[in-house]
Amino acid sequence: MQSFAIFWHKQAVILERALNHLVINSRVNIDALNGKTIGLSLQDLPLDVHFICANNRIFVLSATDKSTDVDIKLKSMIFISLLQGEDLTELLRQDKINIHGDAKTAQLLVDLLKEVDIDLEEMASKHTGDIIANQLGKLTRKFNHIGTQSNNPFKIIKDGLSTLLINPIKSKRYKHKNS
Amino acid sequence: MKNTTHFGFKQVATNDKQSLVRDVFNSVASKYNLMNDVLSFGAHRLWKHYTIASSNVKISDKVLDIAGGTGDLAIEFRKKVGDSGQVILSDINAAMLNEGRKNLTNKGIFGVEFVQLNAQQLPFDSNTFDCVSIAFGLRNVTDKDQALKEIYRILKPGSCLLILEFSTTDSVLLKKFYDFYSFNIMPKLGGIIADNEASYQYLAESIRKHPNQETLKNMVLDAGFDFCEYHNLSGGIVALHKGIKV
């Protein structure tokens, strides 16, 4: 469990750097996200990531009980099934996902995440050293193997987040909950 | 024991701590970098590298490095903010600040400002900086809560505080080794290399008196920060706390 937490923590650091790289290079505009916080939690694993957008930068933090503008809670297997292409609307109908908050904010984050394109091992090696990066890569592939045959775990997570965050807008159940 | 505080394992008058700490750093300033390399087996460079990587600092940002000593962090921040940004290297101790100035000059780093200051009374306007860092300095501050409140005040909304500091390891084996090393080897090395055993005895003691990870996290949050998380480095011997002001 601890190694999983370390694994996710490394991903949070890498994701933060990747997102801010986009901002620094003016490839995305995050003005509309200023002051917003978006949370993603896996209920049965120590993954609790918050995206905090302020001062034209994004912070990716874990483990906080602060309220968010959008909060997504689900179990790891549901998350994996989403990554595998499971229909979010159906999962919502089955009460397997909890989503609360501002869908517009979620959409903006999704647009941002869509722009992220990183090679996890290559990026990690720049600031953790090749040995750690290699270990990280092994862990990544191990996790990745559970749900997919792809060699790009970040793309899977990104796509999964996109699906997760985009679909609530289309969901009648979500609209009903927020009406 | 009102109006007293700790100085290593000793209890001293609160008003005296600042000058006692100053004496310690006056005596070690010229050998500071060498001792850091020897005592940490070079690991302090990796810890600082990780701190910079976690800083979220970019071009044109304003950065304040408190207790910046020989300027290891300031050098890297200067590279990140570019000519349009601003980096201030500060320290309460003039001897350490002079070492920092020499170090930066020797490395051809220009454009960093030097300010001698007390972290408890920062001479800057509110909402000024995009990042404030303090590496291996907070444990020497007499009133840490006041310093954290001051740092919160001068940070802009949407900026972060980075505290790199010795902390507490949960590993029993590592703790045994670390305690033996800290109290038996480190002061001896300090005596041999820097001709100053007492100052490195203080270093070992001050680390033990510093708040642990969770306590420091709560102190950061109590100072007003909206978020704070910490990352253990080298098994918790060192921790990086990151506080976010939203």
CSV table of C-alpha atoms in Angstrom, one decimal:
chain,number,residue,atom,x,y,z
A,1,MET,CA,0.0,0.0,0.0
A,2,GLN,CA,2.9,2.3,0.9
A,3,SER,CA,4.6,1.7,-2.5
A,4,PHE,CA,1.3,2.5,-4.2
A,5,ALA,CA,1.1,5.8,-2.3
A,6,ILE,CA,4.7,6.7,-3.3
A,7,PHE,CA,3.9,5.7,-6.9
A,8,TRP,CA,0.9,8.0,-7.0
A,9,HIS,CA,2.8,10.8,-5.2
A,10,LYS,CA,5.5,10.7,-7.9
A,11,GLN,CA,2.8,10.8,-10.5
A,12,ALA,CA,1.3,13.9,-8.9
A,13,VAL,CA,4.7,15.7,-8.9
A,14,ILE,CA,5.2,14.7,-12.6
A,15,LEU,CA,1.7,15.7,-13.6
A,16,GLU,CA,2.1,19.1,-11.8
A,17,ARG,CA,5.3,19.8,-13.8
A,18,ALA,CA,3.7,18.7,-17.0
A,19,LEU,CA,0.7,20.9,-16.6
A,20,ASN,CA,2.7,23.9,-15.6
A,21,HIS,CA,5.0,23.3,-18.6
A,22,LEU,CA,2.0,23.8,-20.8
A,23,VAL,CA,1.1,27.0,-18.9
A,24,ILE,CA,4.6,28.4,-19.1
A,25,ASN,CA,4.8,27.8,-22.8
A,26,SER,CA,1.5,29.5,-23.3
A,27,ARG,CA,0.0,26.5,-24.9
A,28,VAL,CA,-3.0,26.7,-22.6
A,29,ASN,CA,-4.9,29.5,-20.9
A,30,ILE,CA,-6.0,28.8,-17.4
A,31,ASP,CA,-7.5,32.2,-16.4
A,32,ALA,CA,-10.9,30.7,-16.2
A,33,LEU,CA,-9.7,28.1,-13.7
A,34,ASN,CA,-8.2,30.7,-11.4
A,35,GLY,CA,-9.1,30.0,-7.8
A,36,LYS,CA,-10.7,26.6,-8.5
A,37,THR,CA,-10.0,23.3,-6.8
A,38,ILE,CA,-10.9,19.9,-8.3
A,39,GLY,CA,-10.6,16.7,-6.4
A,40,LEU,CA,-10.2,13.1,-7.5
A,41,SER,CA,-10.3,10.3,-4.9
A,42,LEU,CA,-10.1,6.5,-5.1
A,43,GLN,CA,-12.0,5.2,-2.1
A,44,ASP,CA,-10.1,2.0,-1.6
A,45,LEU,CA,-6.5,3.1,-2.4
A,46,PRO,CA,-4.4,6.0,-1.1
A,47,LEU,CA,-5.0,8.2,-4.1
A,48,ASP,CA,-6.5,11.6,-3.3
A,49,VAL,CA,-5.4,14.2,-5.8
A,50,HIS,CA,-6.5,17.8,-5.8
A,51,PHE,CA,-5.8,20.2,-8.7
A,52,ILE,CA,-5.5,23.8,-7.4
A,53,CYS,CA,-5.4,26.5,-10.0
A,54,ALA,CA,-4.3,30.0,-9.0
A,55,ASN,CA,-1.8,32.7,-9.9
A,56,ASN,CA,-1.6,31.3,-13.5
A,57,ARG,CA,-0.2,28.0,-12.2
A,58,ILE,CA,-1.6,24.6,-11.2
A,59,PHE,CA,-0.7,22.7,-8.0
A,60,VAL,CA,-1.3,19.0,-7.8
A,61,LEU,CA,-1.6,18.0,-4.1
A,62,SER,CA,-2.7,14.8,-2.3
A,63,ALA,CA,-4.5,14.2,1.0
A,64,THR,CA,-6.5,17.2,2.0
A,65,ASP,CA,-9.9,17.6,3.5
A,66,LYS,CA,-10.6,21.0,2.0
A,67,SER,CA,-13.7,21.4,-0.1
A,68,THR,CA,-13.5,21.4,-3.8
A,69,ASP,CA,-15.4,23.0,-6.7
A,70,VAL,CA,-15.7,19.5,-8.3
A,71,ASP,CA,-15.2,16.3,-6.3
A,72,ILE,CA,-15.1,12.9,-7.8
A,73,LYS,CA,-15.0,9.7,-5.7
A,74,LEU,CA,-14.9,6.2,-7.0
A,75,LYS,CA,-13.3,2.8,-6.3
A,76,SER,CA,-10.1,1.7,-8.0
A,77,MET,CA,-11.7,-1.1,-10.0
A,78,ILE,CA,-14.4,1.3,-11.2
A,79,PHE,CA,-11.6,3.8,-12.2
A,80,ILE,CA,-9.9,1.0,-14.1
A,81,SER,CA,-13.1,0.0,-15.8
A,82,LEU,CA,-13.6,3.6,-16.8
A,83,LEU,CA,-10.1,3.6,-18.2
A,84,GLN,CA,-11.0,0.5,-20.1
A,85,GLY,CA,-14.0,2.3,-21.7
A,86,GLU,CA,-16.9,1.5,-19.4
A,87,ASP,CA,-19.8,3.8,-19.9
A,88,LEU,CA,-19.8,6.5,-17.2
A,89,THR,CA,-23.5,7.1,-17.5
A,90,GLU,CA,-24.2,3.5,-16.7
A,91,LEU,CA,-21.8,3.6,-13.7
A,92,LEU,CA,-23.5,6.7,-12.4
A,93,ARG,CA,-26.8,5.0,-12.8
A,94,GLN,CA,-25.5,2.1,-10.7
A,95,ASP,CA,-24.3,4.5,-8.0
A,96,LYS,CA,-20.7,3.5,-8.5
A,97,ILE,CA,-19.4,7.0,-8.8
A,98,ASN,CA,-20.0,10.1,-6.7
A,99,ILE,CA,-19.6,13.4,-8.4
A,100,HIS,CA,-20.3,16.8,-6.8
A,101,GLY,CA,-19.7,20.3,-8.0
A,102,ASP,CA,-19.3,22.6,-11.0
A,103,ALA,CA,-19.3,20.8,-14.3
A,104,LYS,CA,-18.0,23.8,-16.2
A,105,THR,CA,-14.9,23.8,-14.1
A,106,ALA,CA,-14.4,20.1,-14.7
A,107,GLN,CA,-14.7,20.7,-18.4
A,108,LEU,CA,-12.0,23.3,-18.3
A,109,LEU,CA,-9.6,20.9,-16.5
A,110,VAL,CA,-10.4,18.2,-18.9
A,111,ASP,CA,-9.4,20.5,-21.8
A,112,LEU,CA,-6.2,21.1,-20.0
A,113,LEU,CA,-5.5,17.4,-19.3
A,114,LYS,CA,-6.1,16.7,-23.0
A,115,GLU,CA,-3.1,18.8,-23.9
A,116,VAL,CA,-0.8,16.9,-21.6
A,117,ASP,CA,1.5,14.5,-23.5
A,118,ILE,CA,4.4,13.2,-21.5
A,119,ASP,CA,6.6,10.1,-21.4
A,120,LEU,CA,6.5,9.2,-17.7
A,121,GLU,CA,9.9,7.5,-17.6
A,122,GLU,CA,11.7,10.1,-19.7
A,123,MET,CA,10.3,12.9,-17.6
A,124,ALA,CA,10.9,11.2,-14.3
A,125,SER,CA,14.5,10.5,-15.2
A,126,LYS,CA,15.2,14.2,-15.5
A,127,HIS,CA,14.7,14.8,-11.8
A,128,THR,CA,14.8,11.4,-10.1
A,129,GLY,CA,17.6,9.7,-11.8
A,130,ASP,CA,17.5,6.8,-14.2
A,131,ILE,CA,17.4,4.0,-11.6
A,132,ILE,CA,14.3,5.5,-9.8
A,133,ALA,CA,12.7,6.3,-13.2
A,134,ASN,CA,13.2,2.7,-14.3
A,135,GLN,CA,11.6,1.5,-11.1
A,136,LEU,CA,8.8,3.9,-11.5
A,137,GLY,CA,8.4,2.7,-15.1
A,138,LYS,CA,8.2,-0.9,-13.8
A,139,LEU,CA,5.5,0.0,-11.3
A,140,THR,CA,3.6,2.0,-13.9
A,141,ARG,CA,3.6,-0.9,-16.3
A,142,LYS,CA,2.6,-3.3,-13.6
A,143,PHE,CA,-0.4,-1.1,-12.8
A,144,ASN,CA,-1.1,-0.5,-16.4
A,145,HIS,CA,-1.2,-4.2,-17.1
A,146,ILE,CA,-4.2,-4.5,-14.9
A,147,GLY,CA,-6.4,-2.5,-17.2
A,148,THR,CA,-4.8,-2.1,-20.5
A,149,GLN,CA,-2.1,-3.2,-22.9
A,150,SER,CA,-1.0,0.4,-23.7
A,151,ASN,CA,2.6,1.5,-23.1
A,152,ASN,CA,1.5,5.0,-22.1
A,153,PRO,CA,-0.1,4.9,-18.7
A,154,PHE,CA,-0.5,8.7,-18.5
A,155,LYS,CA,-2.5,8.7,-21.6
A,156,ILE,CA,-4.8,6.1,-20.1
A,157,ILE,CA,-5.2,8.1,-16.9
A,158,LYS,CA,-5.7,11.3,-18.9
A,159,ASP,CA,-8.3,9.7,-21.1
A,160,GLY,CA,-9.9,8.2,-18.0
A,161,LEU,CA,-10.1,11.5,-16.3
A,162,SER,CA,-11.4,13.1,-19.5
A,163,THR,CA,-14.2,10.5,-19.7
A,164,LEU,CA,-14.9,10.9,-16.1
A,165,LEU,CA,-15.1,14.6,-16.1
A,166,ILE,CA,-16.7,15.2,-19.5
A,167,ASN,CA,-19.6,12.8,-19.2
A,168,PRO,CA,-21.3,14.2,-16.1
A,169,ILE,CA,-22.4,17.2,-18.2
A,170,LYS,CA,-24.2,14.8,-20.5
A,171,SER,CA,-25.6,12.7,-17.7
A,172,LYS,CA,-29.3,13.2,-17.0
A,173,ARG,CA,-28.7,11.8,-13.5
A,174,TYR,CA,-25.9,14.4,-12.9
A,175,LYS,CA,-28.1,17.2,-14.2
A,176,HIS,CA,-30.9,16.0,-12.0
A,177,LYS,CA,-28.6,16.0,-9.0
A,178,ASN,CA,-27.4,19.6,-9.7
A,179,SER,CA,-30.8,21.1,-10.7
B,1,MET,CA,10.0,28.5,32.4
B,2,LYS,CA,8.3,31.4,30.8
B,3,ASN,CA,10.3,33.5,28.2
B,4,THR,CA,12.6,30.6,27.6
B,5,THR,CA,13.1,28.5,24.5
B,6,HIS,CA,15.3,25.6,23.4
B,7,PHE,CA,18.8,25.9,22.0
B,8,GLY,CA,19.6,22.4,21.1
B,9,PHE,CA,18.9,20.4,24.3
B,10,LYS,CA,19.5,23.5,26.5
B,11,GLN,CA,16.8,25.8,27.7
B,12,VAL,CA,17.8,29.5,27.2
B,13,ALA,CA,16.2,32.9,27.5
B,14,THR,CA,14.1,33.5,24.4
B,15,ASN,CA,15.9,36.8,23.8
B,16,ASP,CA,19.3,35.0,23.8
B,17,LYS,CA,18.6,32.3,21.2
B,18,GLN,CA,19.1,34.6,18.2
B,19,SER,CA,22.6,35.6,19.2
B,20,LEU,CA,23.5,32.0,20.2
B,21,VAL,CA,22.4,30.7,16.7
B,22,ARG,CA,24.3,33.6,15.2
B,23,ASP,CA,27.5,32.5,17.0
B,24,VAL,CA,27.0,29.0,15.7
B,25,PHE,CA,26.7,30.1,12.1
B,26,ASN,CA,29.5,32.7,12.4
B,27,SER,CA,31.8,29.9,13.4
B,28,VAL,CA,30.8,27.5,10.6
B,29,ALA,CA,30.1,29.9,7.7
B,30,SER,CA,33.4,29.4,5.9
B,31,LYS,CA,33.2,25.6,5.9
B,32,TYR,CA,29.4,25.4,5.6
B,33,ASN,CA,29.2,23.9,2.1
B,34,LEU,CA,32.1,21.5,2.7
B,35,MET,CA,30.5,20.2,5.9
B,36,ASN,CA,27.1,19.8,4.2
B,37,ASP,CA,28.7,17.6,1.6
B,38,VAL,CA,30.6,15.5,4.1
B,39,LEU,CA,27.9,15.1,6.7
B,40,SER,CA,25.1,14.3,4.3
B,41,PHE,CA,27.3,12.3,1.9
B,42,GLY,CA,26.2,14.8,-0.8
B,43,ALA,CA,22.5,14.1,-0.3
B,44,HIS,CA,21.7,17.7,0.6
B,45,ARG,CA,22.2,18.5,-3.1
B,46,LEU,CA,19.5,15.9,-4.1
B,47,TRP,CA,17.2,17.2,-1.4
B,48,LYS,CA,17.6,20.8,-2.7
B,49,HIS,CA,17.2,19.6,-6.3
B,50,TYR,CA,13.9,18.0,-5.3
B,51,THR,CA,12.8,21.2,-3.6
B,52,ILE,CA,13.5,23.2,-6.8
B,53,ALA,CA,11.6,20.6,-8.9
B,54,SER,CA,8.6,21.0,-6.5
B,55,SER,CA,8.7,24.8,-6.5
B,56,ASN,CA,6.4,25.6,-9.4
B,57,VAL,CA,8.5,28.7,-10.0
B,58,LYS,CA,8.6,30.1,-13.6
B,59,ILE,CA,9.9,33.0,-15.7
B,60,SER,CA,9.3,36.4,-14.2
B,61,ASP,CA,8.4,35.1,-10.7
B,62,LYS,CA,9.5,36.8,-7.5
B,63,VAL,CA,11.2,34.4,-5.1
B,64,LEU,CA,12.5,34.9,-1.6
B,65,ASP,CA,15.0,32.3,-0.1
B,66,ILE,CA,15.1,32.7,3.7
B,67,ALA,CA,18.1,31.5,5.6
B,68,GLY,CA,19.6,31.0,2.2
B,69,GLY,CA,23.1,30.7,3.4
B,70,THR,CA,25.5,29.8,0.7
B,71,GLY,CA,22.8,30.3,-2.0
B,72,ASP,CA,22.3,26.8,-3.3
B,73,LEU,CA,18.6,27.3,-3.8
B,74,ALA,CA,18.9,30.9,-5.0
B,75,ILE,CA,21.2,29.9,-7.8
B,76,GLU,CA,18.6,27.5,-9.2
B,77,PHE,CA,15.7,29.9,-8.6
B,78,ARG,CA,17.7,32.6,-10.5
B,79,LYS,CA,17.9,30.3,-13.5
B,80,LYS,CA,14.2,29.6,-13.4
B,81,VAL,CA,12.9,33.2,-13.1
B,82,GLY,CA,15.3,34.6,-15.7
B,83,ASP,CA,16.2,38.3,-16.1
B,84,SER,CA,12.6,39.4,-15.8
B,85,GLY,CA,12.2,37.8,-12.4
B,86,GLN,CA,13.6,38.6,-9.0
B,87,VAL,CA,15.4,36.4,-6.5
B,88,ILE,CA,16.3,37.6,-3.0
B,89,LEU,CA,18.8,35.6,-1.0
B,90,SER,CA,18.3,36.4,2.6
B,91,ASP,CA,19.8,35.3,5.9
B,92,ILE,CA,19.8,36.7,9.4
B,93,ASN,CA,23.5,36.0,9.6
B,94,ALA,CA,25.9,38.4,7.8
B,95,ALA,CA,28.7,35.9,7.7
B,96,MET,CA,26.5,33.4,5.9
B,97,LEU,CA,25.2,36.0,3.6
B,98,ASN,CA,28.8,37.0,2.7
B,99,GLU,CA,29.5,33.3,1.9
B,100,GLY,CA,26.4,33.3,-0.3
B,101,ARG,CA,27.6,36.4,-2.1
B,102,LYS,CA,31.1,34.9,-2.7
B,103,ASN,CA,29.6,31.6,-3.8
B,104,LEU,CA,27.3,33.2,-6.4
B,105,THR,CA,30.1,35.4,-7.7
B,106,ASN,CA,32.4,32.5,-8.0
B,107,LYS,CA,29.8,30.6,-10.0
B,108,GLY,CA,29.1,33.6,-12.3
B,109,ILE,CA,25.6,34.1,-11.0
B,110,PHE,CA,24.4,37.7,-11.1
B,111,GLY,CA,21.1,39.4,-10.5
B,112,VAL,CA,20.4,37.9,-7.1
B,113,GLU,CA,19.7,40.5,-4.4
B,114,PHE,CA,21.0,40.0,-0.8
B,115,VAL,CA,19.1,41.0,2.2
B,116,GLN,CA,20.0,40.5,5.9
B,117,LEU,CA,16.7,39.9,7.7
B,118,ASN,CA,14.9,38.2,10.5
B,119,ALA,CA,12.2,35.7,9.3
B,120,GLN,CA,9.9,36.9,12.1
B,121,GLN,CA,9.8,40.4,10.7
B,122,LEU,CA,10.0,40.4,6.9
B,123,PRO,CA,10.6,43.8,5.4
B,124,PHE,CA,8.3,43.3,2.4
B,125,ASP,CA,4.8,44.3,1.3
B,126,SER,CA,2.0,41.8,1.6
B,127,ASN,CA,1.3,39.6,-1.5
B,128,THR,CA,4.7,40.2,-3.1
B,129,PHE,CA,6.3,36.8,-3.7
B,130,ASP,CA,5.4,33.8,-5.9
B,131,CYS,CA,7.5,31.5,-3.8
B,132,VAL,CA,9.3,31.6,-0.5
B,133,SER,CA,11.7,28.9,0.5
B,134,ILE,CA,13.6,28.1,3.7
B,135,ALA,CA,16.0,25.2,3.7
B,136,PHE,CA,17.5,23.9,6.9
B,137,GLY,CA,16.7,27.3,8.5
B,138,LEU,CA,13.3,27.1,10.2
B,139,ARG,CA,14.6,25.0,13.2
B,140,ASN,CA,16.9,27.9,14.1
B,141,VAL,CA,14.1,30.5,14.1
B,142,THR,CA,13.1,31.4,17.7
B,143,ASP,CA,9.3,32.0,17.0
B,144,LYS,CA,8.5,29.7,14.1
B,145,ASP,CA,4.7,30.5,14.2
B,146,GLN,CA,5.4,34.2,13.8
B,147,ALA,CA,7.8,33.5,10.9
B,148,LEU,CA,5.2,31.3,9.1
B,149,LYS,CA,2.6,34.0,9.5
B,150,GLU,CA,5.0,36.6,8.0
B,151,ILE,CA,5.8,34.3,5.1
B,152,TYR,CA,2.1,33.8,4.5
B,153,ARG,CA,1.6,37.6,4.5
B,154,ILE,CA,4.2,38.3,1.9
B,155,LEU,CA,3.2,35.5,-0.5
B,156,LYS,CA,0.7,36.3,-3.3
B,157,PRO,CA,-2.5,34.3,-3.5
B,158,GLY,CA,-1.7,31.2,-5.6
B,159,SER,CA,1.8,30.8,-4.5
B,160,CYS,CA,3.7,28.4,-2.3
B,161,LEU,CA,6.0,28.1,0.7
B,162,LEU,CA,8.7,25.4,0.6
B,163,ILE,CA,10.3,24.2,3.9
B,164,LEU,CA,13.1,21.8,3.6
B,165,GLU,CA,14.2,20.6,7.0
B,166,PHE,CA,15.5,17.7,9.0
B,167,SER,CA,12.6,15.7,10.4
B,168,THR,CA,11.7,12.4,12.0
B,169,THR,CA,12.1,8.9,10.6
B,170,ASP,CA,9.7,6.1,11.4
B,171,SER,CA,12.2,3.4,10.7
B,172,VAL,CA,13.6,1.9,13.9
B,173,LEU,CA,16.8,0.7,12.3
B,174,LEU,CA,17.4,4.0,10.4
B,175,LYS,CA,16.7,5.9,13.6
B,176,LYS,CA,19.3,3.9,15.5
B,177,PHE,CA,21.9,4.5,12.9
B,178,TYR,CA,21.0,8.2,12.5
B,179,ASP,CA,21.1,8.8,16.3
B,180,PHE,CA,24.5,7.2,16.5
B,181,TYR,CA,25.8,9.1,13.5
B,182,SER,CA,24.4,12.4,14.7
B,183,PHE,CA,25.6,12.3,18.2
B,184,ASN,CA,28.9,10.4,17.8
B,185,ILE,CA,30.2,11.0,14.3
B,186,MET,CA,28.9,14.4,13.2
B,187,PRO,CA,30.3,16.4,16.1
B,188,LYS,CA,33.7,14.6,15.7
B,189,LEU,CA,33.7,15.4,12.0
B,190,GLY,CA,32.8,19.0,12.8
B,191,GLY,CA,35.8,19.1,15.1
B,192,ILE,CA,38.2,17.6,12.6
B,193,ILE,CA,37.1,19.5,9.5
B,194,ALA,CA,35.7,22.8,10.8
B,195,ASP,CA,37.5,22.8,14.1
B,196,ASN,CA,34.1,23.3,15.8
B,197,GLU,CA,32.7,20.2,17.5
B,198,ALA,CA,30.2,22.2,19.7
B,199,SER,CA,28.4,23.7,16.7
B,200,TYR,CA,27.8,20.3,15.2
B,201,GLN,CA,26.6,19.0,18.5
B,202,TYR,CA,24.1,21.8,18.4
B,203,LEU,CA,23.1,20.8,14.9
B,204,ALA,CA,22.3,17.3,16.1
B,205,GLU,CA,20.4,18.5,19.1
B,206,SER,CA,18.4,21.2,17.2
B,207,ILE,CA,17.2,18.6,14.7
B,208,ARG,CA,15.7,16.5,17.6
B,209,LYS,CA,13.9,19.5,18.9
B,210,HIS,CA,12.4,20.5,15.6
B,211,PRO,CA,8.7,19.6,15.2
B,212,ASN,CA,8.0,16.4,13.4
B,213,GLN,CA,6.2,16.2,10.0
B,214,GLU,CA,2.6,16.3,11.2
B,215,THR,CA,3.3,19.0,13.8
B,216,LEU,CA,5.0,21.3,11.2
B,217,LYS,CA,2.2,20.7,8.7
B,218,ASN,CA,-0.4,21.8,11.3
B,219,MET,CA,1.8,24.9,12.1
B,220,VAL,CA,1.8,25.8,8.4
B,221,LEU,CA,-2.0,25.4,8.2
B,222,ASP,CA,-2.4,27.4,11.4
B,223,ALA,CA,-0.4,30.2,9.9
B,224,GLY,CA,-3.1,30.6,7.3
B,225,PHE,CA,-2.1,28.4,4.4
B,226,ASP,CA,-5.0,26.7,2.7
B,227,PHE,CA,-3.1,23.5,1.9
B,228,CYS,CA,0.0,21.8,3.1
B,229,GLU,CA,1.5,18.5,2.4
B,230,TYR,CA,4.9,17.0,3.1
B,231,HIS,CA,7.2,14.5,1.3
B,232,ASN,CA,9.6,12.5,3.3
B,233,LEU,CA,13.1,12.3,1.8
B,234,SER,CA,15.8,9.7,2.8
B,235,GLY,CA,13.3,7.8,5.0
B,236,GLY,CA,12.1,10.9,6.8
B,237,ILE,CA,15.5,12.2,7.9
B,238,VAL,CA,14.5,15.2,5.8
B,239,ALA,CA,11.0,16.4,4.8
B,240,LEU,CA,9.8,18.9,2.3
B,241,HIS,CA,6.7,20.7,3.4
B,242,LYS,CA,4.8,22.6,0.7
B,243,GLY,CA,2.2,25.1,1.8
B,244,ILE,CA,-0.2,26.7,-0.7
B,245,LYS,CA,-1.8,30.1,-0.3
B,246,VAL,CA,-5.0,30.2,-2.4
